[in-house]
Coordinates of C-alpha atoms in Angstrom, one line a residue:
X1 CA -25.8 2.2 22.6
X2 CA -28.2 4.3 21.1
X3 CA -28.6 3.1 17.5
X4 CA -26.6 5.1 14.8
X5 CA -26.7 5.6 11.2
X6 CA -23.9 6.0 8.8
X7 CA -24.4 8.3 6.3
X8 CA -22.0 9.7 3.6
X9 CA -20.7 12.8 6.2
X10 CA -20.2 10.5 9.0
X11 CA -17.3 7.6 9.6
X12 CA -14.9 8.9 7.2
X13 CA -11.4 7.4 7.4
X14 CA -9.2 10.1 8.7
X15 CA -5.9 9.5 7.7
X16 CA -4.3 12.4 9.4
X17 CA -5.7 11.3 13.0
X18 CA -3.7 8.2 12.8
X19 CA -1.3 7.8 15.6
X20 CA 2.2 7.6 14.9
X21 CA 2.5 5.4 17.4
X22 CA 1.3 4.6 21.3
X23 CA 2.3 7.3 24.0
X24 CA 5.4 6.5 25.9
X25 CA 7.6 7.7 28.5
X26 CA 10.9 9.3 27.6
X27 CA 12.8 6.7 29.6
X28 CA 10.9 4.0 28.3
X29 CA 12.0 5.2 24.8
X30 CA 15.5 5.6 25.8
X31 CA 15.6 1.9 27.4
X32 CA 14.3 0.6 23.8
X33 CA 16.4 2.4 21.8
X34 CA 19.7 1.8 23.6
X35 CA 18.7 -2.1 23.8
X36 CA 18.2 -2.2 20.0
X37 CA 21.2 -0.2 19.4
X38 CA 23.3 -2.8 21.8
X39 CA 22.1 -5.7 20.2
X40 CA 23.1 -4.1 17.1
X41 CA 26.4 -3.3 18.2
X42 CA 26.4 -7.0 19.5
X43 CA 25.8 -8.6 16.3
X44 CA 28.6 -6.4 14.4
X45 CA 31.3 -7.0 16.8
X46 CA 30.6 -10.9 16.6
X47 CA 33.7 -12.5 13.9
X48 CA 32.4 -12.0 10.4
X49 CA 31.3 -15.9 9.2
X50 CA 33.7 -17.2 5.9
X51 CA 30.6 -17.5 3.8
X52 CA 29.3 -13.4 4.5
X53 CA 30.5 -10.9 2.8
X54 CA 31.8 -7.8 5.3
X55 CA 28.7 -5.8 3.9
X56 CA 26.5 -8.7 4.9
X57 CA 27.6 -9.0 8.4
X58 CA 27.2 -5.1 9.1
X59 CA 23.3 -5.5 7.5
X60 CA 22.3 -7.9 9.8
X61 CA 23.5 -5.8 12.5
X62 CA 21.4 -3.2 11.2
X63 CA 18.8 -5.4 10.6
X64 CA 18.8 -6.6 14.6
X65 CA 18.6 -2.9 15.6
X66 CA 16.0 -2.1 13.1
X67 CA 13.6 -4.9 13.9
X68 CA 13.7 -4.2 17.6
X69 CA 12.6 -0.4 16.9
X70 CA 10.0 -1.5 14.8
X71 CA 8.7 -4.1 16.7
X72 CA 8.9 -1.9 20.0
X73 CA 7.9 1.6 18.3
X74 CA 10.6 3.3 20.4
X75 CA 10.3 5.6 17.6
X76 CA 7.7 6.2 14.3
X77 CA 8.2 3.7 12.5
X78 CA 8.4 5.8 10.1
X79 CA 11.4 7.5 10.9
X80 CA 12.9 4.4 11.4
X81 CA 12.1 2.9 7.5
X82 CA 14.5 6.3 7.0
X83 CA 17.1 5.3 9.2
X84 CA 17.3 2.0 7.1
X85 CA 18.1 4.2 3.9
X86 CA 20.5 6.3 5.8
X87 CA 22.1 3.7 7.8
X88 CA 22.8 1.4 4.9
X89 CA 24.6 4.8 3.2
X90 CA 26.6 5.3 6.5
X91 CA 27.6 1.7 7.4
X92 CA 28.8 1.3 3.7
X93 CA 26.3 -1.9 3.3
X94 CA 25.2 -0.6 -0.4
X95 CA 26.0 2.8 -2.5
X96 CA 23.1 5.6 -2.0
X97 CA 21.5 4.8 -5.3
X98 CA 20.7 1.0 -4.1
X99 CA 19.8 2.0 -0.7
X100 CA 17.1 4.7 -1.7
X101 CA 16.4 3.7 -5.3
X102 CA 14.0 0.5 -4.0
X103 CA 11.8 3.1 -2.0
X104 CA 9.9 3.9 -5.4
X105 CA 10.7 0.7 -7.2
X106 CA 7.9 -0.8 -9.3
X107 CA 6.3 -3.1 -6.3
X108 CA 6.5 -0.1 -3.9
X109 CA 4.9 2.5 -6.2
X110 CA 2.3 -0.3 -7.1
X111 CA 1.5 -0.2 -3.4
X112 CA 1.2 3.1 -3.1
X113 CA -1.3 3.4 -5.6
X114 CA -3.7 0.3 -4.5
X115 CA -3.5 1.9 -1.3
X116 CA -4.6 5.3 -3.3
X117 CA -7.6 3.3 -4.5
X118 CA -8.7 2.5 -1.1
X119 CA -8.9 6.5 -0.6
X120 CA -10.7 6.8 -3.9
X121 CA -13.3 4.0 -3.2
X122 CA -13.8 5.7 0.3
X123 CA -14.3 9.1 -0.6
X124 CA -16.5 8.5 -3.3
X125 CA -18.6 6.1 -1.6
X126 CA -18.2 2.7 -3.1
X127 CA -16.7 1.5 0.1
X128 CA -19.9 2.3 2.2
X129 CA -21.9 0.5 -0.5
X130 CA -20.0 -2.4 -0.3
X131 CA -20.2 -2.4 3.3
X132 CA -23.9 -2.3 3.5
X133 CA -24.6 -5.2 1.0
X134 CA -22.0 -7.2 3.0
X135 CA -23.7 -6.4 6.5
X136 CA -27.0 -7.2 4.9
X137 CA -25.9 -10.7 3.9
X138 CA -24.1 -11.8 6.8
X139 CA -25.2 -9.6 9.5
X140 CA -23.9 -7.8 12.6
X141 CA -23.6 -11.0 14.7
X142 CA -19.6 -10.8 15.2
X143 CA -19.1 -14.5 14.7
X144 CA -21.0 -14.6 11.6
X145 CA -19.7 -11.7 9.7
X146 CA -15.9 -12.5 10.5
X147 CA -16.2 -15.7 9.6
X148 CA -17.5 -14.9 5.8
X149 CA -15.0 -11.9 5.8
X150 CA -12.3 -14.3 6.4
X151 CA -13.5 -16.9 3.7
X152 CA -14.2 -14.0 1.6
X153 CA -11.2 -12.5 1.9
X154 CA -9.1 -15.7 1.1
X155 CA -10.9 -16.7 -1.7
X156 CA -10.9 -13.2 -3.7
X157 CA -7.3 -13.1 -3.2
X158 CA -6.6 -16.4 -4.9
X159 CA -7.3 -14.4 -8.1
X160 CA -7.2 -10.9 -7.2
X161 CA -3.6 -9.5 -5.7
X162 CA -4.3 -9.6 -1.7
X163 CA -3.3 -5.9 -1.7
X164 CA -6.3 -4.8 -3.5
X165 CA -9.0 -7.1 -1.6
X166 CA -6.9 -5.6 1.7
X167 CA -7.6 -2.1 0.6
X168 CA -11.4 -2.7 -0.5
X169 CA -12.4 -4.4 2.8
X170 CA -10.1 -2.1 5.3
X171 CA -11.7 0.9 3.9
X172 CA -15.6 -0.7 3.8
X173 CA -15.1 -1.4 7.6
X174 CA -13.3 1.3 8.7
X175 CA -15.9 3.8 8.3
X176 CA -18.2 1.5 10.6
X177 CA -16.4 1.3 13.5
X178 CA -15.7 5.2 12.8
X179 CA -19.3 6.0 13.3
X180 CA -19.7 3.9 16.7
X181 CA -17.1 6.0 18.2
X182 CA -14.3 3.3 17.8
X183 CA -11.3 5.5 16.7
X184 CA -7.7 4.6 15.9
X185 CA -5.3 4.6 18.9
X186 CA -8.0 4.1 21.7
X187 CA -7.5 -0.4 22.1
X188 CA -10.7 -1.0 20.9
X189 CA -10.9 -4.6 20.5
X190 CA -13.4 -5.1 18.2
X191 CA -11.9 -3.1 15.6
X192 CA -8.7 -4.5 15.8
X193 CA -10.0 -7.9 15.3
X194 CA -11.5 -7.4 12.1
X195 CA -8.8 -5.2 10.9
X196 CA -6.4 -7.8 11.5
X197 CA -8.5 -10.3 10.2
X198 CA -8.5 -8.8 6.9
X199 CA -5.0 -8.9 5.8
X200 CA -4.5 -11.9 7.3
X201 CA -7.3 -13.7 5.5
X202 CA -6.1 -11.9 2.1
X203 CA -2.6 -13.0 2.7
X204 CA -3.4 -16.6 3.0
X205 CA -5.3 -17.2 -0.2
X206 CA -2.3 -15.5 -2.5
X207 CA -1.0 -19.3 -3.5
X208 CA -4.3 -20.7 -4.3
X209 CA -4.2 -20.1 -7.9
X210 CA -1.5 -18.8 -10.5
X211 CA -3.5 -15.6 -10.8
X212 CA -2.8 -15.2 -6.9
X213 CA 0.5 -13.7 -6.9
X214 CA 4.4 -13.7 -8.9
X215 CA 5.6 -15.8 -6.2
X216 CA 3.5 -18.6 -8.1
X217 CA 4.6 -18.9 -11.5
X218 CA 8.0 -18.0 -10.2
X219 CA 7.9 -21.1 -8.2
X220 CA 7.2 -23.3 -11.6
X221 CA 9.5 -21.6 -13.6
X222 CA 12.5 -22.4 -10.6
X223 CA 11.1 -26.1 -10.7
X224 CA 11.2 -26.3 -14.5
X225 CA 15.0 -24.7 -14.8
X226 CA 16.3 -26.8 -11.6
X227 CA 14.2 -30.1 -13.5
X228 CA 15.5 -29.5 -17.2
X229 CA 12.5 -29.1 -18.6
X230 CA 11.3 -32.4 -17.2
X231 CA 8.8 -31.0 -14.5
X232 CA 6.0 -28.8 -15.7
X233 CA 2.8 -27.9 -14.4
X234 CA -0.6 -26.7 -16.1
X235 CA -2.8 -23.5 -14.6
X236 CA -5.5 -26.2 -13.8
X237 CA -3.5 -29.0 -12.4
X238 CA -1.6 -25.9 -10.3
X239 CA -5.2 -25.0 -9.0
X240 CA -6.2 -28.6 -7.9
X241 CA -3.2 -29.0 -6.0
X242 CA -3.4 -26.0 -4.0
X243 CA -6.8 -24.5 -4.1
X244 CA -8.3 -27.0 -1.7
X245 CA -5.4 -25.9 0.5
X246 CA -6.4 -22.3 0.1
X247 CA -10.0 -23.0 1.9
X248 CA -8.3 -24.7 4.9
X249 CA -5.9 -21.8 5.3
X250 CA -9.3 -19.7 5.7
X251 CA -10.5 -21.8 7.8
X252 CA -7.3 -21.7 9.9
X253 CA -7.3 -18.1 10.0
X254 CA -10.3 -17.5 11.1
X255 CA -10.2 -20.0 13.8
X256 CA -6.7 -18.7 14.9
X257 CA -7.8 -14.8 15.1
X258 CA -11.1 -16.2 16.6
X259 CA -9.6 -18.4 19.5
X260 CA -6.7 -15.9 20.4
X261 CA -8.3 -12.6 19.5
X262 CA -11.8 -12.8 20.0
X263 CA -13.6 -9.2 21.1
X264 CA -16.0 -9.1 23.8
X265 CA -18.7 -7.8 21.9
X266 CA -20.9 -10.4 19.9
X267 CA -22.6 -8.0 17.1
X268 CA -21.9 -4.5 15.8
X269 CA -24.5 -2.9 18.1
X270 CA -26.4 -0.2 17.0
X271 CA -25.0 0.1 13.7
X272 CA -27.8 1.0 10.9
X273 CA -27.0 1.8 7.5
X274 CA -29.2 3.6 5.3
X275 CA -30.2 1.9 2.2
X276 CA -27.2 3.6 -0.4
X277 CA -29.8 4.3 -3.2
X278 CA -28.9 4.2 -6.9
X279 CA -25.3 4.8 -8.0
X280 CA -24.1 8.2 -8.3
X281 CA -22.2 9.4 -11.3
X282 CA -18.6 9.8 -9.7
X283 CA -19.4 5.8 -7.8
X284 CA -20.3 4.5 -11.0
X285 CA -17.6 6.2 -13.1
X286 CA -15.0 5.2 -10.2
X287 CA -16.7 1.7 -10.6
X288 CA -16.2 1.2 -13.9
X289 CA -12.2 2.4 -14.0
X290 CA -12.0 0.0 -11.2
X291 CA -13.3 -3.3 -12.8
X292 CA -11.4 -1.9 -16.7
X293 CA -8.0 -2.1 -14.2
X294 CA -9.0 -5.6 -13.2
X295 CA -9.3 -6.7 -16.9
X296 CA -6.0 -4.9 -18.3
X297 CA -4.7 -6.9 -14.5
X298 CA -5.8 -10.0 -16.3
X299 CA -4.2 -9.3 -19.8
X300 CA -0.9 -8.4 -18.5
X301 CA 0.5 -11.5 -20.0
X302 CA -0.9 -9.9 -23.6
X303 CA 0.1 -6.6 -23.1
X304 CA 3.1 -7.4 -21.1
X305 CA 2.8 -4.5 -19.3
X306 CA 3.5 -4.6 -15.2
X307 CA 0.7 -4.3 -13.0
X308 CA 2.0 -0.5 -12.1
X309 CA 0.6 0.5 -15.7
X310 CA -3.1 -0.4 -15.1
X311 CA -3.1 1.2 -12.0
X312 CA -1.5 4.5 -13.3
X313 CA -4.0 4.7 -16.1
X314 CA -6.8 4.3 -13.1
X315 CA -5.5 7.3 -11.5
X316 CA -6.0 8.8 -14.1
X317 CA -9.3 7.5 -15.0
X318 CA -10.2 8.7 -11.3
X319 CA -9.1 11.9 -11.3
X320 CA -9.4 13.4 -15.1
X321 CA -13.4 13.6 -14.8
X322 CA -13.1 15.2 -11.4
X323 CA -15.1 12.7 -9.8
X324 CA -11.9 13.1 -6.9
X325 CA -9.2 15.6 -6.5
X326 CA -5.5 14.3 -6.3
X327 CA -5.1 16.5 -3.5
X328 CA -7.7 14.9 -1.3
X329 CA -5.9 11.4 -2.4
X330 CA -2.7 12.8 -1.0
X331 CA -4.4 14.5 2.0
X332 CA -5.9 11.1 3.0
X333 CA -3.0 9.2 2.3
X334 CA -0.7 7.1 5.2
X335 CA 2.4 8.2 4.0
X336 CA 4.4 6.7 7.0
X337 CA 3.1 2.9 6.2
X338 CA 4.1 3.7 2.4
X339 CA 7.8 4.6 3.4
X340 CA 8.0 1.3 5.7
X341 CA 6.8 -0.9 2.8
X342 CA 10.1 1.1 1.0
X343 CA 12.2 0.2 3.5
X344 CA 11.2 -3.3 3.6
X345 CA 11.8 -3.6 0.2
X346 CA 15.4 -2.0 0.3
X347 CA 16.3 -4.3 3.4
X348 CA 15.1 -7.5 1.3
X349 CA 17.2 -6.3 -1.9
X350 CA 20.5 -5.7 0.5
X351 CA 20.1 -9.3 1.9
X352 CA 20.3 -10.7 -1.8
X353 CA 23.1 -8.4 -3.4
X354 CA 24.9 -8.6 0.0
X355 CA 24.3 -12.5 0.4
X356 CA 22.8 -11.7 3.7
X357 CA 19.7 -13.9 3.2
X358 CA 22.0 -16.9 1.2
X359 CA 24.1 -16.9 4.6
X360 CA 20.8 -17.5 6.4
X361 CA 19.9 -20.3 4.3
X362 CA 22.9 -22.0 4.4
X363 CA 23.3 -21.7 8.4
X364 CA 19.6 -23.3 9.0
X365 CA 18.8 -25.4 6.3
X366 CA 21.1 -27.9 6.9
X367 CA 19.9 -28.3 10.3
X368 CA 16.8 -30.3 9.0
X369 CA 19.1 -32.8 7.3
X370 CA 18.1 -36.4 8.6
X371 CA 15.1 -34.8 10.2
X372 CA 11.4 -36.6 9.3
X373 CA 9.9 -35.3 6.7
X374 CA 7.3 -33.8 8.6
X375 CA 10.1 -31.8 10.3
X376 CA 11.9 -31.1 7.0
X377 CA 9.0 -29.5 5.6
X378 CA 7.9 -27.3 8.5
X379 CA 11.5 -26.3 8.6
X380 CA 11.1 -25.6 4.8
X381 CA 8.1 -23.6 5.0
X382 CA 9.0 -21.4 8.5
X383 CA 12.4 -20.8 6.6
X384 CA 10.0 -18.8 3.8
X385 CA 8.1 -17.4 6.2
X386 CA 10.5 -15.6 8.3
X387 CA 12.2 -14.6 4.9
X388 CA 8.8 -13.7 3.6
X389 CA 8.2 -11.2 6.6
X390 CA 11.3 -9.2 5.7
X391 CA 11.3 -9.1 2.1
X392 CA 8.9 -9.7 -0.8
X393 CA 7.6 -13.3 -1.2
X394 CA 8.6 -13.5 -4.8
X395 CA 12.1 -12.7 -3.3
X396 CA 12.0 -15.2 -0.7
X397 CA 11.0 -17.9 -3.1
X398 CA 13.9 -16.9 -5.8
X399 CA 15.9 -16.8 -2.7
X400 CA 15.6 -20.1 -1.5
X401 CA 14.3 -22.5 -3.8
X402 CA 18.0 -22.8 -5.8
X403 CA 18.9 -23.8 -2.4
X404 CA 16.3 -26.2 -0.9
X405 CA 15.5 -28.1 -4.3
X406 CA 19.0 -29.7 -4.5
X407 CA 18.6 -30.0 -0.3
X408 CA 15.0 -32.0 -0.8
X409 CA 16.3 -34.2 -4.1
X410 CA 19.4 -35.1 -1.7
X411 CA 17.5 -36.1 1.2
X412 CA 14.7 -38.2 -0.9
X413 CA 12.0 -35.8 -0.4
X414 CA 9.9 -34.7 -3.6
X415 CA 11.2 -31.2 -5.3
X416 CA 8.3 -30.3 -6.7
X417 CA 6.9 -30.8 -3.7
X418 CA 9.1 -28.5 -2.0
X419 CA 8.7 -26.1 -4.9
X420 CA 4.8 -26.0 -4.5
X421 CA 5.2 -25.5 -0.4
X422 CA 7.1 -22.5 -1.0
X423 CA 4.5 -19.8 -2.5
X424 CA 2.4 -21.1 0.2
X425 CA 4.5 -20.3 3.0
X426 CA 6.0 -17.4 2.2
X427 CA 2.3 -15.9 2.4
X428 CA 2.2 -16.2 6.0
X429 CA 4.4 -13.7 7.5
X430 CA 5.4 -12.6 11.0
X431 CA 6.0 -8.6 11.0
X432 CA 4.0 -5.6 9.5
X433 CA 6.0 -4.9 7.1
X434 CA 6.1 -8.2 5.4
X435 CA 3.7 -7.3 2.8
X436 CA 0.9 -4.8 1.5
X437 CA -2.1 -6.0 3.0
X438 CA -0.7 -6.3 6.7
X439 CA 1.1 -2.5 5.8
X440 CA -2.6 -1.0 4.3
X441 CA -4.1 -2.3 7.3
X442 CA -1.7 -1.1 9.8
X443 CA -2.2 2.2 8.1
X444 CA -5.5 2.8 9.7
X445 CA -4.0 3.1 13.3
X446 CA -5.9 0.4 14.7
X447 CA -3.4 -1.8 16.0
X448 CA 0.3 -1.9 16.7
X449 CA 2.8 -3.7 15.6
X450 CA 3.4 -5.8 18.8
X451 CA -0.3 -6.3 19.1
X452 CA -0.5 -7.8 15.4
X453 CA 3.4 -10.1 16.3
X454 CA 1.1 -11.5 19.3
X455 CA -1.6 -12.6 16.5
X456 CA 0.6 -13.2 13.4
X457 CA 3.2 -15.5 15.0
X458 CA 0.8 -18.2 15.9
X459 CA -1.0 -18.1 12.6
X460 CA 1.8 -18.2 10.8
X461 CA 3.0 -21.6 12.7
X462 CA -0.1 -23.0 12.6
X463 CA -1.0 -22.4 9.2
X464 CA 2.8 -24.3 8.5
X465 CA 1.1 -27.4 10.1
X466 CA -2.1 -27.4 8.0
X467 CA 0.5 -26.7 4.9
X468 CA 2.3 -29.6 5.7
X469 CA -0.2 -31.8 6.4
X470 CA -1.8 -31.5 3.1
X471 CA 1.8 -31.7 1.7
X472 CA 2.1 -35.3 3.1
X473 CA -1.4 -36.2 2.9
X474 CA -3.8 -34.4 0.2
X475 CA -1.0 -34.0 -2.6
X476 CA -0.5 -38.1 -2.6
X477 CA -4.2 -38.7 -2.7
X478 CA -3.6 -36.1 -5.8
X479 CA -0.9 -38.7 -7.1
X480 CA 1.2 -35.4 -7.0
X481 CA 4.3 -36.6 -5.3

């Protein structure tokens, strides 16, 4: 391959070239759609359990069909996402406002703006600048570069939002692959490996400190309420308990990806990036706005603002001085992926309101009674990961802990250990729709949902083992349990 130099006019992420789904024959589409509908109908025709509402029963039937359609990509996932809202109204699962409002709730709007941040960083050249310094430090060798990338993403995600980490790194890497001629939708293993590694590594670090995600303070709050105020864990103690495990999950993420998904290329061959030179005015301006936004996010306890408020202020800061036009942001934005995330939030909220999530917890968790400590902890963790793949990780924590904490108490397990295991395991998801980082990476068009599942499921199962071992051996060393 001849040497290629990436300049400001090459390697842009062109969202409108994002393939909606792999090309499939009409026969394949019909077969997959019929199977999805038939399995959903089968669940619907089953007798409604006594501890499940009729609405919850219909939701599980709809969920069965939707998941199969998403996984097989029989129809574009954005269309399937719209069918979620329409289907919940059609089958009288929730009202029309409950069905559609979550598509624009605070979390979804925050994700919308975070993805827009990535477009801005790419358009003004900051993503390219970051990539230049990363390659200068890590080199172009795939093994070393991917290792540093995995550790870096996980460590950054213990402090910053995992979606922010993902959007920065994805938008830094994509121009490089585009310049190498590795375009989305063509099945190249090299970009597939890196673009899947980034969100998984970022997701693996969100539990490391209390700053990493809302599920962390939520778990402590539930534990505090459960113990009638007897159990409190400080910021520093939480970090001592969790942060070292995040280092192991970073290593585990890289190892799993390297073993299961290693590309045949040994390095990013032929890529040479020109030194970016002094920062332009718009780069400097966007960087200052970006840093200011982080400061406002850190001051959230003081301001009381939802994370979406600083994001809105940042968007004003990007566009008002003319550093980038809002039309450019909208033209480059991967709208389909954002709609899918909205559908996931809507499904998650419906699982809470109809009792379907509680039904699954009550059906599954008693199976762990009488098992060994390892199996029980692993079972709690797996169920948290499973739910987190279908709803936000905070919602999964809020749903499971009120059930698992009393169960742990009755089984003679430490409720504190179960409470702090929850933010860990809900960080590991198995479906693209599970969290914003994977949605952002999917929007690049470099991998399909099936390809993601082939990696994410073993990644999740193996990291759960890592976490449970830490719970059983590392935490007792601290005198924690």
